[in-house]
Amino acid sequence: MHPRQLIVCCFIISCIIILSQCVGEKTYLRGEQFAEATSCATCHKNIYDTYISSAHSITSSPSNVKGSFISPDNVFHYSNGSKVLMEQRDSGLFQVGDQETHRFDITIGSGRKAQTYLYWKDGRYFQLPISYFVPAGKWANSPGFPATHPKFDRMIPSTCFGCHSSMVALKEVKMERLHIDEEFERNKMVFGIDCQRCHGPAAEHVQFHMAHPEEKEGRHITRIRDLNNQQQLDMCAICHSGLKTPQKNPFGFKPGDALSDYIYPDLSRPARPQEMDVHGNQYQLLTASKCFMKSKGMMDCSSCHNPHTSEKNDLQVFSQRCMNCHKTTNHKTAVLTDNCIDCHMPALPSNAITLLANGETSPTADSVRTHLIAIYTRLK
Ligand code: HEC
Ligand code: HEC
Ligand code: HEC
Ligand code: HEC
Ligand code: HEC
Ligand code: HEC
Ligand code: HEC
């Protein structure tokens, strides 16, 4: 068997095992150990206020659709002559095909680069055929969908919500040969990635501090800074190491847990890191970089990212973070010190995610900042 086929098989089998454990148990519901998502605002107002508009916080939503509903921009044309119209009606927003019409029920993607949309039908979520491609400012064919005609029957598995939401409730999971049939509970979802998705369940923390307002030390909550380097990386890698074979329900991940308990070892990893797709694989690319390997456990995602604020496109701030370690450099010619990024972490096309924008004849790749920090003039 080819390694890829083996991986796909393992993926399906482990999904079946994980999901069959969920049948009837509703393990996807958050449970009493979780506080109300908004409760953190009372005592952590500054963090909460910047976090609430970040890409994590709004990565899934019942609204937040970015594309245009005004003619002539509200259309996508297929090669067989059919089309889908984006329509705003009194009862909501719809994708109207020649044969079928469905509502924009859920938006996946904050709107940094692309959004894709789901509709609800009989306990299942389906992906709508048209996505929005932000750099082009146009509606586009959803990635992997046929360019010839609209397709409305792509079912969305719960794994999608495992990285793009904070909770989704499953009603029932059935096995049909090698195909998993998941039935969801309607309107039982915590949209976006909230504080407890990274910090773990915090009901006890909230109750304690409500009762003891004089206490200045955080209690009943993991101190992230006390975790070791691998544990801090794993907190992010649970979602930033690409689509891997799951071993355990990702909603159960807490800071301090090991990624290796949640996903199976990565057998698909190419020998040369530069061959790895830039989409989603931030953890693998970073850890293959010389910066990481030579930093002896001093580098994690927080070396450059503030998890509570969007610093997107502020390349000067990121370059400062490089210079925390690289106080001096040995460039042969003088280089800009306010942008180390474009030379050493260029935005590269993803092979996995391409979008065909309306009116274009060939698809455009999603472009993602690589986390393989390197000298690109030498890398072949
Ligand atoms: C009633 C007040 C209160 C509420 C509500 C509250 N916290 Fe805290 N939290 C504190 C105090 C006090 C500290 C210690 C001082 C600090 O680090 O801000 C703290 C510290 C923390 C820390 C840092 C722990 C450390 O030492 O590194 C985290 C993480 C945290 N809280 C998360 C949360 C989350 C998530 C929520 C919402 C589910 C929340 N808190 C709600 C009072 C509260
Ligand atoms: C529960 C899954 C999950 C976890 C945990 C997670 N991320 Fe993300 N992250 C995402 C998703 C999904 C996106 C894409 C959001 C979008 O634009 O819709 C994202 C986007 C980002 C972005 C780009 C957004 C921007 O504003 O530039 C950064 C940077 C990032 N994550 C860093 C981190 C770091 C650092 C950690 C760990 C401290 C982390 N993430 C943990 C799922 C996660
Ligand atoms: C993407 C993952 C992620 C999310 C979501 C997240 N945090 Fe954090 N948080 C971290 C990490 C990582 C650290 C440690 C940062 C460091 O090492 O400087 C941290 C540190 C903290 C601290 C202690 C240090 C400080 O900066 O004061 C508090 C308090 C805190 N977070 C509260 C919150 C609250 C409240 C929310 C929701 C509004 C939230 N966090 C959402 C990852 C996250
Ligand atoms: C293993 C975690 C994971 C899974 C599963 C996953 N994603 Fe993502 N997704 C991410 C991360 C991380 C990003 C942002 C970083 C990147 O593009 O490398 C992202 C980005 C996106 C974006 C672009 C957001 C933006 O504006 O940049 C869309 C749209 C999206 N995902 C849709 C989906 C859909 C639909 C599914 C399910 C069929 C899915 N994703 C499954 C982790 C995941
Ligand atoms: C935590 C500290 C740290 C941070 C932050 C850091 N680096 Fe490094 N980097 C290192 C170390 C250590 C080396 C190895 C130096 C050596 O070989 O002596 C290195 C090596 C490099 C190299 C040489 C790579 C090669 O293949 O030869 C480049 C280029 C580089 N870093 C650029 C950057 C850029 C750009 C940033 C910011 C985006 C950055 N670094 C952030 C520690 C860091
Ligand atoms: C050496 C600095 C550095 C480290 C360490 C680092 N990043 Fe980044 N990251 C960046 C820079 C610079 C960007 C580009 C920011 C921009 O263009 O807005 C970026 C962008 C991102 C993006 C958005 C990519 C895109 O183009 O959509 C994600 C997601 C992300 N980082 C996740 C992570 C995760 C997860 C980790 C830890 C495994 C991590 N980063 C570690 C510097 C770093
Ligand atoms: C115009 C592109 C460019 C910019 C901007 C740039 N670099 Fe480089 N960097 C290179 C090239 C090319 C090399 C290989 C050596 C050479 O040809 O000078 C290199 C080499 C390096 C090295 C390895 C050699 C050494 O000094 O140890 C480090 C580290 C590094 N760069 C860090 C940085 C940092 C930090 C910044 C931002 C302050 C930065 N670079 C800005 C192109 C660039």
mmCIF file of C-alpha atoms in Angstrom, residues 39 80 122 127 177 193 203 253 265 313 352:
data_model
loop_
_atom_site.group_PDB
_atom_site.id
_atom_site.type_symbol
_atom_site.label_atom_id
_atom_site.label_comp_id
_atom_site.label_asym_id
_atom_site.label_seq_id
_atom_site.Cartn_x
_atom_site.Cartn_y
_atom_site.Cartn_z
ATOM 1 C CA SER A 39 -17.263 35.863 31.381
ATOM 2 C CA ASN A 80 -21.321 24.847 -18.761
ATOM 3 C CA ASP A 122 -31.594 17.594 8.008
ATOM 4 C CA GLN A 127 -20.440 23.448 1.947
ATOM 5 C CA ARG A 177 -19.233 1.037 5.438
ATOM 6 C CA ILE A 193 -11.994 30.201 18.917
ATOM 7 C CA ALA A 203 -15.229 27.666 35.358
ATOM 8 C CA PHE A 253 -7.094 19.567 24.373
ATOM 9 C CA PRO A 265 2.775 10.415 13.996
ATOM 10 C CA ASN A 313 0.832 43.048 8.171
ATOM 11 C CA ALA A 352 -3.444 22.501 -1.375
#
